[in-house]
């Protein structure tokens, strides 16, 4: 029976070595297949050492700020702006958000390689954090004042690119600075703030909801202040002395984000199950603001308070789902069972919301779904660690896993507008079928992991 410890002794040593040094691919005869497979830039980093509690605090604060600034437009402000310019055309929101996600999806590997190789007196990640945040703030202000839907789309492409780049650079700093024995608590802190940030952000937006410009700009300013506080209080240090190889090409870049599913079937099946589950999730979250406005028969601008209240309750449910799912799966030595339970709970919550027309069932359905998402995500992450093809290349393969979530976030908003038009009557969009389709996807994703991943119980 396979042990469920995150890293065995041998693998742990391998990961610690890789965290300290990315080996050159141009080595002589001693370079084995594993080093050749890396085929990446020649980067040498100092050994990892424990970071202080204050460092973890400030990087958590920065993650909170960047997450809030990005999520408020996605979950509320863009819907308000689009409803002002084109009332009754909710599908435009899907096109705007989906297009921006696709652009970032294409550019993120290039930004990652650039960040890895950047020589500057401020470090490798700090310039991306600062420039990304400033770009994001300017872009959301532009979105708030432009009178054109096309320009709103262009502005949000830039805004998402800016804030997402800053957020990704903050996450990469965790890998750069935090050693293995501290990564669990660091991930827990940043993961928790990722859930709390949108709730606080929408609360701030609701407080200034009389002005569309302030809805966009105030969360962005708060986010920028928190990010800059981290950057100046916990300086990254110079990266001018890093060793790098300037011969990396497009082929090498692209090959870093693929894997052979025939050679690693459990990793492949888990990737597919995760992909399908998150497709269902994003079907049922993209149009949340419009959905609540239609079902409660209130203006879109008045939805912020309801979304914030539901979000606060959902954060509590998500925390419980993560803790219960994680601890119980460890105690029982069962992973796949809990991913299925998470998928089934998601189905239950989606069905409740699909047929809800008042506030109480909407809250109940949303809380069940938040519980389900947390339980599924935490336990499936444990499965990911168990089925990684090569733990010495954990960074590479975890990047591949991330695409199982990023791709659905990009394409689901583009497909969802077509679904809500099926059987729609006048201005009333068919959100019932959208939520039911999302439930089916989530269930299929859970069943694939349960039946196809063989090396994990």
Short mmCIF file of C-alpha atoms in Angstrom, two decimals:
data_model
loop_
_atom_site.label_atom_id
_atom_site.label_comp_id
_atom_site.label_asym_id
_atom_site.label_seq_id
_atom_site.Cartn_x
_atom_site.Cartn_y
_atom_site.Cartn_z
CA UNK A 1 0.00 0.00 0.00
CA UNK A 2 1.34 3.41 -0.92
CA UNK A 3 2.27 5.71 1.95
CA UNK A 4 0.61 9.12 2.00
CA UNK A 5 3.47 11.19 3.39
CA UNK A 6 4.02 14.20 1.13
CA UNK A 7 7.65 13.36 0.54
CA UNK A 8 9.62 10.27 1.36
CA UNK A 9 13.18 10.70 2.61
CA UNK A 10 14.81 10.25 -0.77
CA UNK A 11 12.36 12.51 -2.56
CA UNK A 12 12.64 15.13 0.17
CA UNK A 13 16.42 15.29 -0.33
CA UNK A 14 15.91 15.62 -4.09
CA UNK A 15 13.45 18.46 -3.72
CA UNK A 16 15.69 20.31 -1.26
CA UNK A 17 18.61 20.04 -3.67
CA UNK A 18 16.51 21.32 -6.54
CA UNK A 19 15.23 24.21 -4.46
CA UNK A 20 18.81 25.32 -3.91
CA UNK A 21 20.10 24.85 -7.46
CA UNK A 22 18.69 24.43 -10.94
CA UNK A 23 21.33 22.27 -12.59
CA UNK A 24 22.91 23.31 -15.90
CA UNK A 25 21.67 21.41 -18.92
CA UNK A 26 24.97 21.80 -20.67
CA UNK A 27 26.83 19.60 -18.21
CA UNK A 28 29.33 17.03 -19.40
CA UNK A 29 29.02 13.26 -19.41
CA UNK A 30 27.96 13.15 -15.78
CA UNK A 31 24.66 14.82 -16.65
CA UNK A 32 21.98 12.14 -16.58
CA UNK A 33 18.59 11.94 -18.28
CA UNK A 34 16.88 13.72 -15.42
CA UNK A 35 19.10 16.79 -15.84
CA UNK A 36 18.66 16.67 -19.61
CA UNK A 37 14.89 16.54 -19.18
CA UNK A 38 14.96 19.77 -17.19
CA UNK A 39 16.37 21.51 -20.28
CA UNK A 40 15.95 24.89 -18.63
CA UNK A 41 17.97 28.02 -17.95
CA UNK A 42 21.17 27.75 -15.94
CA UNK A 43 20.11 29.33 -12.63
CA UNK A 44 21.88 28.98 -9.31
CA UNK A 45 20.08 30.13 -6.16
CA UNK A 46 21.40 30.33 -2.58
CA UNK A 47 20.40 27.54 -0.17
CA UNK A 48 17.03 27.93 1.51
CA UNK A 49 16.82 28.89 5.17
CA UNK A 50 13.92 29.43 7.53
CA UNK A 51 12.08 32.70 7.13
CA UNK A 52 10.81 34.75 10.03
CA UNK A 53 7.22 34.93 11.22
CA UNK A 54 7.17 38.58 10.16
CA UNK A 55 8.15 37.61 6.60
CA UNK A 56 5.26 35.15 6.44
CA UNK A 57 2.94 37.83 7.80
CA UNK A 58 3.92 40.46 5.25
CA UNK A 59 3.90 38.14 2.25
CA UNK A 60 0.43 37.03 3.35
CA UNK A 61 -0.62 40.69 3.52
CA UNK A 62 0.73 41.26 -0.01
CA UNK A 63 -1.08 38.19 -1.33
CA UNK A 64 -4.29 39.48 0.26
CA UNK A 65 -3.88 42.88 -1.39
CA UNK A 66 -3.16 41.59 -4.88
CA UNK A 67 -5.96 39.02 -4.65
CA UNK A 68 -8.51 41.57 -3.48
CA UNK A 69 -7.61 44.08 -6.20
CA UNK A 70 -8.00 41.41 -8.90
CA UNK A 71 -11.12 39.67 -7.59
CA UNK A 72 -13.35 42.71 -6.96
CA UNK A 73 -13.60 43.54 -10.69
CA UNK A 74 -14.05 39.86 -11.57
CA UNK A 75 -16.77 39.15 -9.03
CA UNK A 76 -18.62 42.49 -8.94
CA UNK A 77 -17.25 45.70 -10.48
CA UNK A 78 -17.12 44.55 -14.11
CA UNK A 79 -20.74 43.37 -13.90
CA UNK A 80 -21.78 46.80 -12.61
CA UNK A 81 -19.90 48.63 -15.36
CA UNK A 82 -21.22 46.43 -18.14
CA UNK A 83 -24.79 46.70 -16.85
CA UNK A 84 -24.45 50.50 -16.98
CA UNK A 85 -23.42 50.48 -20.63
CA UNK A 86 -25.37 47.48 -21.96
CA UNK A 87 -28.26 46.55 -19.62
CA UNK A 88 -29.52 43.01 -20.15
CA UNK A 89 -26.39 41.78 -21.95
CA UNK A 90 -24.79 39.65 -19.26
CA UNK A 91 -23.03 37.56 -21.89
CA UNK A 92 -20.60 40.46 -22.45
CA UNK A 93 -19.14 39.80 -19.00
CA UNK A 94 -18.19 36.28 -20.07
CA UNK A 95 -16.49 37.55 -23.21
CA UNK A 96 -14.53 40.21 -21.30
CA UNK A 97 -13.35 37.98 -18.46
CA UNK A 98 -12.74 34.94 -20.64
CA UNK A 99 -10.67 36.89 -23.17
CA UNK A 100 -8.51 38.36 -20.42
CA UNK A 101 -7.92 34.94 -18.88
CA UNK A 102 -6.90 33.53 -22.26
CA UNK A 103 -4.37 36.31 -22.83
CA UNK A 104 -2.84 35.79 -19.39
CA UNK A 105 -2.81 32.03 -19.93
CA UNK A 106 -0.71 32.47 -23.07
CA UNK A 107 1.66 35.05 -21.59
CA UNK A 108 2.17 33.63 -18.08
CA UNK A 109 4.91 31.10 -19.05
CA UNK A 110 6.86 33.86 -20.83
CA UNK A 111 6.53 36.13 -17.79
CA UNK A 112 7.65 33.29 -15.55
CA UNK A 113 10.83 32.65 -17.57
CA UNK A 114 11.57 36.38 -17.71
CA UNK A 115 11.10 36.63 -13.95
CA UNK A 116 13.39 33.64 -13.33
CA UNK A 117 16.19 35.25 -15.36
CA UNK A 118 15.82 38.92 -14.39
CA UNK A 119 18.95 40.61 -13.08
CA UNK A 120 18.15 43.77 -11.12
CA UNK A 121 19.19 45.54 -7.91
CA UNK A 122 15.66 44.93 -6.61
CA UNK A 123 15.60 41.18 -7.21
CA UNK A 124 13.86 38.92 -9.71
CA UNK A 125 10.27 39.07 -8.43
CA UNK A 126 9.95 42.56 -6.93
CA UNK A 127 9.89 44.44 -10.29
CA UNK A 128 7.04 42.18 -11.46
CA UNK A 129 5.14 42.73 -8.21
CA UNK A 130 5.46 46.53 -8.32
CA UNK A 131 4.99 47.07 -12.06
CA UNK A 132 2.16 44.54 -12.21
CA UNK A 133 0.30 46.24 -9.35
CA UNK A 134 0.73 49.74 -10.79
CA UNK A 135 -0.38 48.53 -14.23
CA UNK A 136 -3.40 46.84 -12.66
CA UNK A 137 -4.47 49.98 -10.80
CA UNK A 138 -4.17 52.23 -13.87
CA UNK A 139 -6.08 49.68 -15.96
CA UNK A 140 -9.05 49.37 -13.57
CA UNK A 141 -9.35 53.16 -13.45
CA UNK A 142 -9.45 53.17 -17.26
CA UNK A 143 -12.15 50.47 -17.22
CA UNK A 144 -14.20 52.57 -14.79
CA UNK A 145 -14.23 55.69 -16.99
CA UNK A 146 -14.18 54.42 -20.57
CA UNK A 147 -17.55 54.56 -22.38
CA UNK A 148 -16.81 51.70 -24.79
CA UNK A 149 -17.37 47.98 -24.18
CA UNK A 150 -14.47 47.18 -26.50
CA UNK A 151 -12.16 49.40 -24.47
CA UNK A 152 -13.45 47.86 -21.26
CA UNK A 153 -12.37 44.50 -22.66
CA UNK A 154 -8.94 45.84 -23.60
CA UNK A 155 -8.59 47.56 -20.24
CA UNK A 156 -9.43 44.43 -18.29
CA UNK A 157 -6.96 42.35 -20.32
CA UNK A 158 -4.28 44.76 -19.09
CA UNK A 159 -5.73 44.93 -15.58
CA UNK A 160 -5.88 41.18 -15.12
CA UNK A 161 -2.42 40.80 -16.61
CA UNK A 162 -1.06 43.32 -14.12
CA UNK A 163 -2.67 42.01 -10.94
CA UNK A 164 -2.25 38.34 -11.87
CA UNK A 165 1.44 38.91 -12.64
CA UNK A 166 1.92 40.56 -9.25
CA UNK A 167 0.09 37.73 -7.51
CA UNK A 168 2.08 35.06 -9.32
CA UNK A 169 5.36 36.78 -8.44
CA UNK A 170 4.31 36.80 -4.77
CA UNK A 171 3.56 33.07 -4.94
CA UNK A 172 6.90 32.44 -6.66
CA UNK A 173 8.67 34.22 -3.80
CA UNK A 174 7.29 31.52 -1.51
CA UNK A 175 9.13 28.94 -3.60
CA UNK A 176 12.25 31.14 -3.69
CA UNK A 177 12.43 31.91 0.02
CA UNK A 178 10.42 29.44 2.09
CA UNK A 179 12.00 26.06 2.91
CA UNK A 180 10.12 22.77 2.81
CA UNK A 181 9.42 22.66 6.55
CA UNK A 182 7.60 26.03 6.40
CA UNK A 183 5.73 25.68 3.11
CA UNK A 184 2.65 24.08 4.65
CA UNK A 185 1.89 27.01 6.94
CA UNK A 186 2.84 29.51 4.23
CA UNK A 187 0.47 27.88 1.75
CA UNK A 188 -2.27 27.72 4.38
CA UNK A 189 -1.93 31.44 5.14
CA UNK A 190 -1.88 32.58 1.52
CA UNK A 191 -4.64 30.13 0.60
CA UNK A 192 -6.87 31.47 3.36
CA UNK A 193 -6.31 35.08 2.31
CA UNK A 194 -7.19 34.16 -1.26
CA UNK A 195 -10.65 33.18 0.00
CA UNK A 196 -11.08 36.12 2.36
CA UNK A 197 -9.78 38.84 0.02
CA UNK A 198 -12.77 38.92 -2.39
CA UNK A 199 -15.21 39.13 0.52
CA UNK A 200 -13.44 42.11 2.09
CA UNK A 201 -12.97 43.69 -1.31
CA UNK A 202 -16.63 43.49 -2.21
CA UNK A 203 -17.45 44.90 1.23
CA UNK A 204 -15.23 47.89 0.45
CA UNK A 205 -16.83 48.22 -2.99
CA UNK A 206 -20.31 48.15 -1.43
CA UNK A 207 -19.32 50.96 0.94
CA UNK A 208 -18.48 53.19 -2.05
CA UNK A 209 -21.11 51.79 -4.43
CA UNK A 210 -22.51 55.24 -5.15
CA UNK A 211 -19.53 55.79 -7.48
CA UNK A 212 -18.56 53.29 -10.17
CA UNK A 213 -15.06 54.76 -10.32
CA UNK A 214 -14.54 54.21 -6.59
CA UNK A 215 -15.83 50.63 -6.87
CA UNK A 216 -12.88 49.89 -9.12
CA UNK A 217 -10.23 52.22 -7.70
CA UNK A 218 -10.54 51.97 -3.91
CA UNK A 219 -9.90 48.17 -3.70
CA UNK A 220 -7.04 48.69 -6.16
CA UNK A 221 -5.45 51.42 -4.05
CA UNK A 222 -5.76 49.33 -0.89
CA UNK A 223 -4.24 46.37 -2.73
CA UNK A 224 -1.34 48.48 -4.02
CA UNK A 225 -0.59 49.86 -0.53
CA UNK A 226 -0.49 46.36 0.98
CA UNK A 227 1.74 45.06 -1.81
CA UNK A 228 4.16 47.97 -1.53
CA UNK A 229 4.31 47.57 2.26
CA UNK A 230 5.61 44.03 1.79
CA UNK A 231 8.06 45.05 -0.94
CA UNK A 232 9.65 47.82 1.14
CA UNK A 233 9.54 46.15 4.56
CA UNK A 234 10.82 42.77 3.36
CA UNK A 235 13.21 43.61 0.56
CA UNK A 236 14.04 40.79 -1.82
CA UNK A 237 17.67 41.78 -2.40
CA UNK A 238 19.70 42.11 -5.60
CA UNK A 239 19.65 39.47 -8.33
CA UNK A 240 22.48 40.98 -10.42
CA UNK A 241 24.82 38.10 -9.55
CA UNK A 242 22.56 35.21 -10.62
CA UNK A 243 23.98 32.73 -13.12
CA UNK A 244 21.88 32.20 -16.22
CA UNK A 245 22.04 30.68 -19.68
CA UNK A 246 20.73 32.95 -22.44
CA UNK A 247 20.08 30.17 -24.98
CA UNK A 248 16.57 29.17 -23.84
CA UNK A 249 14.13 29.04 -26.76
CA UNK A 250 10.43 28.70 -27.47
CA UNK A 251 10.66 24.91 -27.82
CA UNK A 252 12.21 24.57 -24.37
CA UNK A 253 9.59 26.87 -22.88
CA UNK A 254 6.68 24.97 -24.36
CA UNK A 255 8.08 21.56 -23.46
CA UNK A 256 8.21 22.59 -19.79
CA UNK A 257 4.40 22.65 -19.66
CA UNK A 258 3.57 19.26 -21.13
CA UNK A 259 3.80 15.67 -19.95
CA UNK A 260 3.30 12.17 -21.32
CA UNK A 261 -0.04 10.82 -20.01
CA UNK A 262 0.77 7.30 -21.25
CA UNK A 263 3.96 7.25 -19.22
CA UNK A 264 2.29 8.83 -16.17
CA UNK A 265 -1.38 7.70 -16.35
CA UNK A 266 -2.37 8.53 -12.76
CA UNK A 267 -1.03 12.05 -13.11
CA UNK A 268 -2.86 12.38 -16.43
CA UNK A 269 -6.21 11.08 -15.14
CA UNK A 270 -6.04 13.28 -12.05
CA UNK A 271 -5.24 16.28 -14.27
CA UNK A 272 -8.28 15.52 -16.45
CA UNK A 273 -10.59 15.02 -13.46
CA UNK A 274 -9.42 18.27 -11.93
CA UNK A 275 -9.88 20.07 -15.25
CA UNK A 276 -13.48 18.88 -15.66
CA UNK A 277 -14.36 19.66 -12.02
CA UNK A 278 -13.13 23.24 -12.37
CA UNK A 279 -15.02 23.65 -15.64
CA UNK A 280 -18.18 22.98 -13.65
CA UNK A 281 -17.06 25.36 -10.94
CA UNK A 282 -16.45 28.26 -13.32
CA UNK A 283 -19.74 27.67 -15.11
CA UNK A 284 -21.44 28.31 -11.78
CA UNK A 285 -19.43 31.32 -10.56
CA UNK A 286 -18.82 33.56 -13.58
CA UNK A 287 -22.31 35.07 -13.62
CA UNK A 288 -22.93 35.09 -9.86
CA UNK A 289 -23.72 38.82 -9.68
CA UNK A 290 -26.22 38.71 -12.55
CA UNK A 291 -27.67 35.43 -11.22
CA UNK A 292 -28.43 36.87 -7.77
CA UNK A 293 -29.81 40.07 -9.28
CA UNK A 294 -32.23 38.11 -11.51
CA UNK A 295 -33.34 35.61 -8.87
CA UNK A 296 -33.89 38.29 -6.20
CA UNK A 297 -35.29 40.85 -8.67
CA UNK A 298 -32.96 43.65 -7.58
CA UNK A 299 -30.62 45.99 -9.51
CA UNK A 300 -27.14 44.65 -10.19
CA UNK A 301 -25.56 47.48 -8.20
CA UNK A 302 -27.39 46.35 -5.03
CA UNK A 303 -26.03 42.82 -5.18
CA UNK A 304 -22.68 43.64 -3.52
CA UNK A 305 -24.02 43.46 0.04
CA UNK A 306 -25.65 40.08 -0.61
CA UNK A 307 -22.54 38.71 -2.31
CA UNK A 308 -20.39 39.92 0.59
CA UNK A 309 -22.69 38.36 3.21
CA UNK A 310 -22.82 35.05 1.35
CA UNK A 311 -19.07 35.22 0.87
CA UNK A 312 -18.40 35.64 4.60
CA UNK A 313 -20.52 32.60 5.41
CA UNK A 314 -18.86 30.74 2.54
CA UNK A 315 -15.37 31.45 3.92
CA UNK A 316 -16.35 29.79 7.20
CA UNK A 317 -17.76 26.80 5.30
CA UNK A 318 -14.66 26.58 3.08
CA UNK A 319 -12.37 26.63 6.12
CA UNK A 320 -14.34 23.80 7.68
CA UNK A 321 -14.34 21.81 4.45
CA UNK A 322 -10.59 22.18 4.03
CA UNK A 323 -9.76 21.21 7.62
CA UNK A 324 -12.20 18.31 7.85
CA UNK A 325 -11.33 16.95 4.41
CA UNK A 326 -7.59 17.25 4.92
CA UNK A 327 -7.42 15.84 8.45
CA UNK A 328 -9.90 13.01 7.87
CA UNK A 329 -8.26 11.89 4.63
CA UNK A 330 -4.93 11.75 6.48
CA UNK A 331 -6.42 9.84 9.41
CA UNK A 332 -8.29 7.31 7.27
CA UNK A 333 -5.65 6.99 4.55
CA UNK A 334 -8.32 7.63 1.91
CA UNK A 335 -8.08 10.41 -0.68
CA UNK A 336 -10.31 9.57 -3.65
CA UNK A 337 -13.35 9.06 -1.44
CA UNK A 338 -13.16 12.65 -0.27
CA UNK A 339 -12.78 14.07 -3.77
CA UNK A 340 -15.98 12.21 -4.68
CA UNK A 341 -17.71 13.53 -1.55
CA UNK A 342 -16.60 17.03 -2.56
CA UNK A 343 -18.01 16.54 -6.06
CA UNK A 344 -21.32 15.19 -4.69
CA UNK A 345 -21.64 18.12 -2.29
CA UNK A 346 -20.99 20.48 -5.20
CA UNK A 347 -23.83 18.81 -7.13
CA UNK A 348 -26.16 19.24 -4.16
CA UNK A 349 -25.30 22.91 -3.77
CA UNK A 350 -25.63 23.60 -7.49
CA UNK A 351 -29.08 21.96 -7.62
CA UNK A 352 -30.28 24.01 -4.63
CA UNK A 353 -29.10 27.24 -6.27
CA UNK A 354 -30.42 26.28 -9.70
CA UNK A 355 -34.00 26.21 -8.41
CA UNK A 356 -33.71 28.95 -5.76
CA UNK A 357 -35.71 32.18 -6.06
CA UNK A 358 -35.24 33.64 -2.58
CA UNK A 359 -32.33 34.56 -0.36
CA UNK A 360 -32.36 31.60 2.07
CA UNK A 361 -31.97 28.76 -0.49
CA UNK A 362 -29.42 30.86 -2.38
CA UNK A 363 -27.33 31.14 0.78
CA UNK A 364 -27.74 27.43 1.57
CA UNK A 365 -26.72 26.38 -1.93
CA UNK A 366 -23.73 28.71 -1.97
CA UNK A 367 -22.48 27.51 1.43
CA UNK A 368 -22.74 23.85 0.36
CA UNK A 369 -20.78 24.64 -2.81
CA UNK A 370 -18.04 26.48 -0.90
CA UNK A 371 -17.73 23.53 1.47
CA UNK A 372 -17.49 21.19 -1.50
CA UNK A 373 -14.88 23.23 -3.38
CA UNK A 374 -12.60 23.43 -0.35
CA UNK A 375 -12.90 19.73 0.47
CA UNK A 376 -12.23 18.71 -3.14
CA UNK A 377 -9.32 21.11 -3.69
CA UNK A 378 -7.41 20.29 -0.51
CA UNK A 379 -7.65 16.51 -0.86
CA UNK A 380 -7.00 16.53 -4.60
CA UNK A 381 -3.85 18.53 -3.92
CA UNK A 382 -2.69 15.66 -1.69
CA UNK A 383 -3.37 13.28 -4.58
CA UNK A 384 -1.32 15.52 -6.86
CA UNK A 385 1.69 15.19 -4.52
CA UNK A 386 1.26 11.41 -4.52
CA UNK A 387 1.16 11.04 -8.32
CA UNK A 388 3.81 13.56 -9.41
CA UNK A 389 5.90 11.90 -12.14
CA UNK A 390 9.14 13.22 -10.66
CA UNK A 391 9.33 14.92 -7.28
CA UNK A 392 12.70 16.44 -8.20
CA UNK A 393 10.77 18.42 -10.83
CA UNK A 394 7.87 19.32 -8.58
CA UNK A 395 7.86 22.95 -9.74
CA UNK A 396 7.51 21.97 -13.38
CA UNK A 397 4.72 19.47 -12.80
CA UNK A 398 2.82 21.66 -10.35
CA UNK A 399 2.81 24.32 -13.06
CA UNK A 400 1.19 21.76 -15.36
CA UNK A 401 -1.39 21.02 -12.66
CA UNK A 402 -2.18 24.74 -12.41
CA UNK A 403 -3.29 24.72 -16.05
CA UNK A 404 -6.05 22.30 -15.10
CA UNK A 405 -7.57 25.24 -13.22
CA UNK A 406 -6.42 28.17 -15.37
CA UNK A 407 -7.72 26.81 -18.67
CA UNK A 408 -11.29 26.29 -17.35
CA UNK A 409 -11.22 29.80 -15.85
CA UNK A 410 -10.51 31.10 -19.36
CA UNK A 411 -12.86 29.03 -21.50
CA UNK A 412 -15.85 28.46 -19.18
CA UNK A 413 -16.83 32.17 -19.26
CA UNK A 414 -16.79 32.00 -23.06
CA UNK A 415 -19.08 28.95 -23.19
CA UNK A 416 -21.44 29.94 -20.36
CA UNK A 417 -23.10 32.80 -22.31
CA UNK A 418 -24.25 30.28 -24.91
CA UNK A 419 -25.73 28.02 -22.22
CA UNK A 420 -27.75 30.74 -20.44
CA UNK A 421 -29.41 31.63 -23.77
CA UNK A 422 -30.87 28.12 -24.15
CA UNK A 423 -34.61 28.45 -23.53
CA UNK A 424 -34.19 32.05 -22.35
CA UNK A 425 -37.34 34.17 -22.39
CA UNK A 426 -36.80 37.88 -23.04
CA UNK A 427 -34.32 39.35 -20.59
CA UNK A 428 -34.58 36.31 -18.29
CA UNK A 429 -31.48 34.19 -18.83
CA UNK A 430 -31.61 30.44 -18.15
CA UNK A 431 -29.36 30.16 -15.13
CA UNK A 432 -31.06 26.94 -14.06
CA UNK A 433 -29.54 24.97 -16.93
CA UNK A 434 -26.14 26.64 -16.40
CA UNK A 435 -25.97 25.49 -12.78
CA UNK A 436 -27.15 21.99 -13.67
CA UNK A 437 -24.52 21.69 -16.41
CA UNK A 438 -21.90 22.80 -13.90
CA UNK A 439 -23.08 20.11 -11.49
CA UNK A 440 -22.72 17.41 -14.15
CA UNK A 441 -19.16 18.51 -14.94
CA UNK A 442 -18.17 18.48 -11.27
CA UNK A 443 -19.58 14.98 -10.78
CA UNK A 444 -17.81 13.62 -13.86
CA UNK A 445 -14.53 15.11 -12.63
CA UNK A 446 -14.90 13.42 -9.24
CA UNK A 447 -15.79 10.07 -10.81
CA UNK A 448 -12.76 10.16 -13.13
CA UNK A 449 -10.42 10.59 -10.16
CA UNK A 450 -12.22 7.89 -8.16
CA UNK A 451 -12.19 5.26 -10.92
CA UNK A 452 -9.06 6.00 -12.96
CA UNK A 453 -6.34 6.99 -10.47
CA UNK A 454 -4.99 3.61 -9.36
CA UNK A 455 -1.97 4.29 -7.14
CA UNK A 456 -3.91 6.25 -4.50
CA UNK A 457 -6.64 4.90 -2.24
#
